């Protein structure tokens, strides 16, 4: 019965436990219960935990101080009060049962005493009757013999005197019986009060111990909270550093693998987007420009004259319009002659160079119907992003590159800005941009037929490709467009005017042709106005073949 009452109280107790109380209780008792119960902090999980404690005999109907201590350790005061009250009731019931037991023993004792008294009375009465008969006989004998009374022995039978003596004996016996009962009552009272006193002292000691334990527990919890907070901070710092390292180790549009300086690519590319002449159907492109290749080899293409961004999944034969595509215009739902696109994974959005509308637009990557202008009054041609989320945007009209930190609208000048020219501190019709892991900026210049590298904080750039005038020699470029850089500082550039992709090893005075260079054409080994350029994570090279209205993929030659 007591077990059922305790279980009922435990069930009632569940209403007073918050989810945090349950989690702390399961954590605190984690070493005393199976792991599946420890990890399930639901209502059913907590009831299973209680069943486990019953099964292990850590708690039972008479002793559940283990559970009281556990709730006290986790600061669940209501539960402690409820269980202590039940414990006091059990202890009080135990005392009452002891007294009842003594009461059950006492009546037979008293009845025996009363029975003894009745037997004494019977013996006395029997004695009196015998004495009366004896007295009468003696009197007759004396009288019949006419014997002199003074000479005969006499038996004095004074009933009054005897009754008086017997009454005194009865009173004495009653007094003795009273004192016996009084002694037993006092003895029982002393035992009862002794038990109560012992329980009270024990409770006071337990309370004091619980207070000390509670204080220590609070200190431990505070230490654990401090340690926990420090651990969380360390983990967050490590995660941030890991993210920073991962992002820093792989700049936008670069490869995740190390590319050997003498690497080669299969010369026959295959079409991964468009390639069905120009048009606005979902399997067509119209003078595409920039592109972005995701880790799963999904391609995002700036479909320039269709005024839209098209997503092409790996192996797809047609794309899906995910931004624009609502005719040319300047509305929030429209784009106009866009030139480049990247993906901001942190905000799961596209960032688009909306060139003709003189703005940079952020557009949701999934189910987006309108864009948000984040930079205004800028003739954006190319853009990229570093690992901190800062944007680097080319202003074709002002011949400069600006850095825009998150939520910043004005930007900081980091390259050019000294007018159109061919000096090292100038740019001439900049096109596309790349940021390496050291935050050096690489810019292709349409007007100077070169690629410039601007170190972080530099006031002028360094020529890293071309710069020998327009031409088709290995030291020259002709209207360079897309530019990317690998981990060794090797520069790869889309040489638009020469329909080829050039590679310039760091410090080299001339480059080498790695793709194309076989004249303008639409064969799988030819290009016609290459513009956008990007690696995927495996080192394969993607080229936006502008005049062929397609994107070509050239696989890296693993046998080279």
PDB file of N, CA and C in Angstrom, residues 357-408:
ATOM      1  N   UNK A 357      20.981  48.367 -64.580  1.00  0.00           N
ATOM      2  CA  UNK A 357      20.220  49.089 -63.550  1.00  0.00           C
ATOM      3  C   UNK A 357      21.125  49.763 -62.524  1.00  0.00           C
ATOM      4  N   UNK A 358      22.460  49.641 -62.726  1.00  0.00           N
ATOM      5  CA  UNK A 358      23.450  50.299 -61.862  1.00  0.00           C
ATOM      6  C   UNK A 358      23.217  49.960 -60.382  1.00  0.00           C
ATOM      7  N   UNK A 359      23.154  48.656 -60.124  1.00  0.00           N
ATOM      8  CA  UNK A 359      22.921  48.230 -58.739  1.00  0.00           C
ATOM      9  C   UNK A 359      23.437  46.802 -58.529  1.00  0.00           C
ATOM     10  N   UNK A 360      23.653  46.485 -57.255  1.00  0.00           N
ATOM     11  CA  UNK A 360      23.956  45.110 -56.847  1.00  0.00           C
ATOM     12  C   UNK A 360      22.749  44.618 -56.060  1.00  0.00           C
ATOM     13  N   UNK A 361      22.254  43.433 -56.435  1.00  0.00           N
ATOM     14  CA  UNK A 361      20.991  42.929 -55.886  1.00  0.00           C
ATOM     15  C   UNK A 361      21.232  41.628 -55.123  1.00  0.00           C
ATOM     16  N   UNK A 362      20.593  41.520 -53.950  1.00  0.00           N
ATOM     17  CA  UNK A 362      20.546  40.247 -53.213  1.00  0.00           C
ATOM     18  C   UNK A 362      19.191  39.599 -53.485  1.00  0.00           C
ATOM     19  N   UNK A 363      19.222  38.321 -53.890  1.00  0.00           N
ATOM     20  CA  UNK A 363      18.000  37.617 -54.279  1.00  0.00           C
ATOM     21  C   UNK A 363      17.965  36.264 -53.579  1.00  0.00           C
ATOM     22  N   UNK A 364      16.853  35.902 -52.900  1.00  0.00           N
ATOM     23  CA  UNK A 364      16.785  34.589 -52.241  1.00  0.00           C
ATOM     24  C   UNK A 364      17.070  33.462 -53.228  1.00  0.00           C
ATOM     25  N   UNK A 365      17.885  32.491 -52.800  1.00  0.00           N
ATOM     26  CA  UNK A 365      18.255  31.410 -53.706  1.00  0.00           C
ATOM     27  C   UNK A 365      17.099  30.431 -53.927  1.00  0.00           C
ATOM     28  N   UNK A 366      16.197  30.336 -52.961  1.00  0.00           N
ATOM     29  CA  UNK A 366      15.111  29.367 -53.077  1.00  0.00           C
ATOM     30  C   UNK A 366      13.772  30.088 -53.003  1.00  0.00           C
ATOM     31  N   UNK A 367      12.955  29.905 -54.029  1.00  0.00           N
ATOM     32  CA  UNK A 367      11.589  30.448 -54.092  1.00  0.00           C
ATOM     33  C   UNK A 367      11.544  31.973 -53.982  1.00  0.00           C
ATOM     34  N   UNK A 368      12.589  32.645 -54.467  1.00  0.00           N
ATOM     35  CA  UNK A 368      12.604  34.104 -54.424  1.00  0.00           C
ATOM     36  C   UNK A 368      11.852  34.694 -55.615  1.00  0.00           C
ATOM     37  N   UNK A 369      11.041  35.714 -55.354  1.00  0.00           N
ATOM     38  CA  UNK A 369      10.299  36.380 -56.437  1.00  0.00           C
ATOM     39  C   UNK A 369      10.761  37.806 -56.664  1.00  0.00           C
ATOM     40  N   UNK A 370      11.431  38.383 -55.687  1.00  0.00           N
ATOM     41  CA  UNK A 370      11.950  39.746 -55.828  1.00  0.00           C
ATOM     42  C   UNK A 370      13.330  39.831 -55.194  1.00  0.00           C
ATOM     43  N   UNK A 371      14.079  40.850 -55.631  1.00  0.00           N
ATOM     44  CA  UNK A 371      15.405  41.076 -55.068  1.00  0.00           C
ATOM     45  C   UNK A 371      15.443  42.333 -54.214  1.00  0.00           C
ATOM     46  N   UNK A 372      16.549  42.482 -53.496  1.00  0.00           N
ATOM     47  CA  UNK A 372      16.757  43.659 -52.634  1.00  0.00           C
ATOM     48  C   UNK A 372      18.050  44.345 -53.056  1.00  0.00           C
ATOM     49  N   UNK A 373      17.962  45.628 -53.335  1.00  0.00           N
ATOM     50  CA  UNK A 373      19.151  46.379 -53.725  1.00  0.00           C
ATOM     51  C   UNK A 373      20.024  46.615 -52.499  1.00  0.00           C
ATOM     52  N   UNK A 374      21.281  46.157 -52.557  1.00  0.00           N
ATOM     53  CA  UNK A 374      22.171  46.344 -51.412  1.00  0.00           C
ATOM     54  C   UNK A 374      23.263  47.382 -51.706  1.00  0.00           C
ATOM     55  N   UNK A 375      23.551  47.631 -52.999  1.00  0.00           N
ATOM     56  CA  UNK A 375      24.483  48.694 -53.384  1.00  0.00           C
ATOM     57  C   UNK A 375      23.869  49.415 -54.592  1.00  0.00           C
ATOM     58  N   UNK A 376      23.817  50.747 -54.516  1.00  0.00           N
ATOM     59  CA  UNK A 376      23.200  51.535 -55.595  1.00  0.00           C
ATOM     60  C   UNK A 376      24.254  52.393 -56.307  1.00  0.00           C
ATOM     61  N   UNK A 377      23.862  52.907 -57.480  1.00  0.00           N
ATOM     62  CA  UNK A 377      24.684  53.849 -58.249  1.00  0.00           C
ATOM     63  C   UNK A 377      26.076  53.297 -58.540  1.00  0.00           C
ATOM     64  N   UNK A 378      26.122  52.081 -59.050  1.00  0.00           N
ATOM     65  CA  UNK A 378      27.400  51.467 -59.387  1.00  0.00           C
ATOM     66  C   UNK A 378      27.221  50.629 -60.665  1.00  0.00           C
ATOM     67  N   UNK A 379      28.095  50.846 -61.655  1.00  0.00           N
ATOM     68  CA  UNK A 379      28.038  50.048 -62.876  1.00  0.00           C
ATOM     69  C   UNK A 379      28.875  48.797 -62.658  1.00  0.00           C
ATOM     70  N   UNK A 380      28.252  47.845 -61.983  1.00  0.00           N
ATOM     71  CA  UNK A 380      28.946  46.610 -61.587  1.00  0.00           C
ATOM     72  C   UNK A 380      29.127  45.682 -62.783  1.00  0.00           C
ATOM     73  N   UNK A 381      30.355  45.159 -62.933  1.00  0.00           N
ATOM     74  CA  UNK A 381      30.627  44.163 -63.968  1.00  0.00           C
ATOM     75  C   UNK A 381      30.958  42.818 -63.315  1.00  0.00           C
ATOM     76  N   UNK A 382      31.923  42.808 -62.395  1.00  0.00           N
ATOM     77  CA  UNK A 382      32.320  41.581 -61.709  1.00  0.00           C
ATOM     78  C   UNK A 382      32.307  41.775 -60.206  1.00  0.00           C
ATOM     79  N   UNK A 383      32.130  40.687 -59.474  1.00  0.00           N
ATOM     80  CA  UNK A 383      32.153  40.769 -58.013  1.00  0.00           C
ATOM     81  C   UNK A 383      32.554  39.421 -57.427  1.00  0.00           C
ATOM     82  N   UNK A 384      33.008  39.455 -56.173  1.00  0.00           N
ATOM     83  CA  UNK A 384      33.337  38.243 -55.429  1.00  0.00           C
ATOM     84  C   UNK A 384      33.165  38.517 -53.952  1.00  0.00           C
ATOM     85  N   UNK A 385      33.468  37.512 -53.100  1.00  0.00           N
ATOM     86  CA  UNK A 385      33.267  37.642 -51.652  1.00  0.00           C
ATOM     87  C   UNK A 385      34.402  36.919 -50.936  1.00  0.00           C
ATOM     88  N   UNK A 386      34.850  37.478 -49.787  1.00  0.00           N
ATOM     89  CA  UNK A 386      35.876  36.788 -49.000  1.00  0.00           C
ATOM     90  C   UNK A 386      35.232  35.965 -47.894  1.00  0.00           C
ATOM     91  N   UNK A 387      36.072  35.319 -47.068  1.00  0.00           N
ATOM     92  CA  UNK A 387      35.566  34.417 -46.049  1.00  0.00           C
ATOM     93  C   UNK A 387      34.834  35.138 -44.925  1.00  0.00           C
ATOM     94  N   UNK A 388      34.994  36.463 -44.829  1.00  0.00           N
ATOM     95  CA  UNK A 388      34.305  37.232 -43.786  1.00  0.00           C
ATOM     96  C   UNK A 388      32.962  37.776 -44.252  1.00  0.00           C
ATOM     97  N   UNK A 389      32.618  37.496 -45.505  1.00  0.00           N
ATOM     98  CA  UNK A 389      31.358  37.988 -46.029  1.00  0.00           C
ATOM     99  C   UNK A 389      31.446  39.360 -46.663  1.00  0.00           C
ATOM    100  N   UNK A 390      32.660  39.906 -46.787  1.00  0.00           N
ATOM    101  CA  UNK A 390      32.830  41.211 -47.439  1.00  0.00           C
ATOM    102  C   UNK A 390      32.753  41.041 -48.952  1.00  0.00           C
ATOM    103  N   UNK A 391      32.054  41.967 -49.601  1.00  0.00           N
ATOM    104  CA  UNK A 391      31.929  41.951 -51.059  1.00  0.00           C
ATOM    105  C   UNK A 391      33.016  42.818 -51.678  1.00  0.00           C
ATOM    106  N   UNK A 392      33.522  42.395 -52.836  1.00  0.00           N
ATOM    107  CA  UNK A 392      34.469  43.161 -53.623  1.00  0.00           C
ATOM    108  C   UNK A 392      33.819  43.373 -54.991  1.00  0.00           C
ATOM    109  N   UNK A 393      33.583  44.637 -55.341  1.00  0.00           N
ATOM    110  CA  UNK A 393      32.780  44.940 -56.522  1.00  0.00           C
ATOM    111  C   UNK A 393      33.550  45.877 -57.449  1.00  0.00           C
ATOM    112  N   UNK A 394      33.560  45.555 -58.754  1.00  0.00           N
ATOM    113  CA  UNK A 394      34.180  46.406 -59.774  1.00  0.00           C
ATOM    114  C   UNK A 394      33.171  47.449 -60.234  1.00  0.00           C
ATOM    115  N   UNK A 395      33.596  48.718 -60.214  1.00  0.00           N
ATOM    116  CA  UNK A 395      32.803  49.794 -60.813  1.00  0.00           C
ATOM    117  C   UNK A 395      33.446  50.126 -62.154  1.00  0.00           C
ATOM    118  N   UNK A 396      32.851  49.588 -63.224  1.00  0.00           N
ATOM    119  CA  UNK A 396      33.391  49.740 -64.575  1.00  0.00           C
ATOM    120  C   UNK A 396      33.498  51.219 -64.970  1.00  0.00           C
ATOM    121  N   UNK A 397      32.546  52.011 -64.536  1.00  0.00           N
ATOM    122  CA  UNK A 397      32.482  53.422 -64.931  1.00  0.00           C
ATOM    123  C   UNK A 397      33.579  54.248 -64.258  1.00  0.00           C
ATOM    124  N   UNK A 398      33.903  53.911 -62.977  1.00  0.00           N
ATOM    125  CA  UNK A 398      34.881  54.688 -62.223  1.00  0.00           C
ATOM    126  C   UNK A 398      36.268  54.047 -62.229  1.00  0.00           C
ATOM    127  N   UNK A 399      36.430  52.926 -62.936  1.00  0.00           N
ATOM    128  CA  UNK A 399      37.726  52.248 -63.008  1.00  0.00           C
ATOM    129  C   UNK A 399      38.313  51.994 -61.615  1.00  0.00           C
ATOM    130  N   UNK A 400      37.508  51.336 -60.770  1.00  0.00           N
ATOM    131  CA  UNK A 400      37.957  51.081 -59.396  1.00  0.00           C
ATOM    132  C   UNK A 400      37.298  49.823 -58.842  1.00  0.00           C
ATOM    133  N   UNK A 401      37.887  49.340 -57.730  1.00  0.00           N
ATOM    134  CA  UNK A 401      37.331  48.207 -56.990  1.00  0.00           C
ATOM    135  C   UNK A 401      37.080  48.667 -55.556  1.00  0.00           C
ATOM    136  N   UNK A 402      35.882  48.346 -55.044  1.00  0.00           N
ATOM    137  CA  UNK A 402      35.549  48.717 -53.662  1.00  0.00           C
ATOM    138  C   UNK A 402      35.185  47.470 -52.846  1.00  0.00           C
ATOM    139  N   UNK A 403      35.547  47.552 -51.575  1.00  0.00           N
ATOM    140  CA  UNK A 403      35.199  46.490 -50.623  1.00  0.00           C
ATOM    141  C   UNK A 403      34.008  46.959 -49.780  1.00  0.00           C
ATOM    142  N   UNK A 404      32.998  46.110 -49.665  1.00  0.00           N
ATOM    143  CA  UNK A 404      31.813  46.418 -48.866  1.00  0.00           C
ATOM    144  C   UNK A 404      31.670  45.350 -47.789  1.00  0.00           C
ATOM    145  N   UNK A 405      31.905  45.772 -46.541  1.00  0.00           N
ATOM    146  CA  UNK A 405      31.680  44.831 -45.442  1.00  0.00           C
ATOM    147  C   UNK A 405      30.170  44.647 -45.262  1.00  0.00           C
ATOM    148  N   UNK A 406      29.793  43.611 -44.551  1.00  0.00           N
ATOM    149  CA  UNK A 406      28.374  43.304 -44.385  1.00  0.00           C
ATOM    150  C   UNK A 406      27.612  44.514 -43.854  1.00  0.00           C
ATOM    151  N   UNK A 407      26.458  44.748 -44.431  1.00  0.00           N
ATOM    152  CA  UNK A 407      25.567  45.850 -44.061  1.00  0.00           C
ATOM    153  C   UNK A 407      26.174  47.228 -44.339  1.00  0.00           C
ATOM    154  N   UNK A 408      27.239  47.289 -45.131  1.00  0.00           N
ATOM    155  CA  UNK A 408      27.866  48.562 -45.462  1.00  0.00           C
ATOM    156  C   UNK A 408      27.437  48.967 -46.878  1.00  0.00           C
TER     157      UNK A 408
END
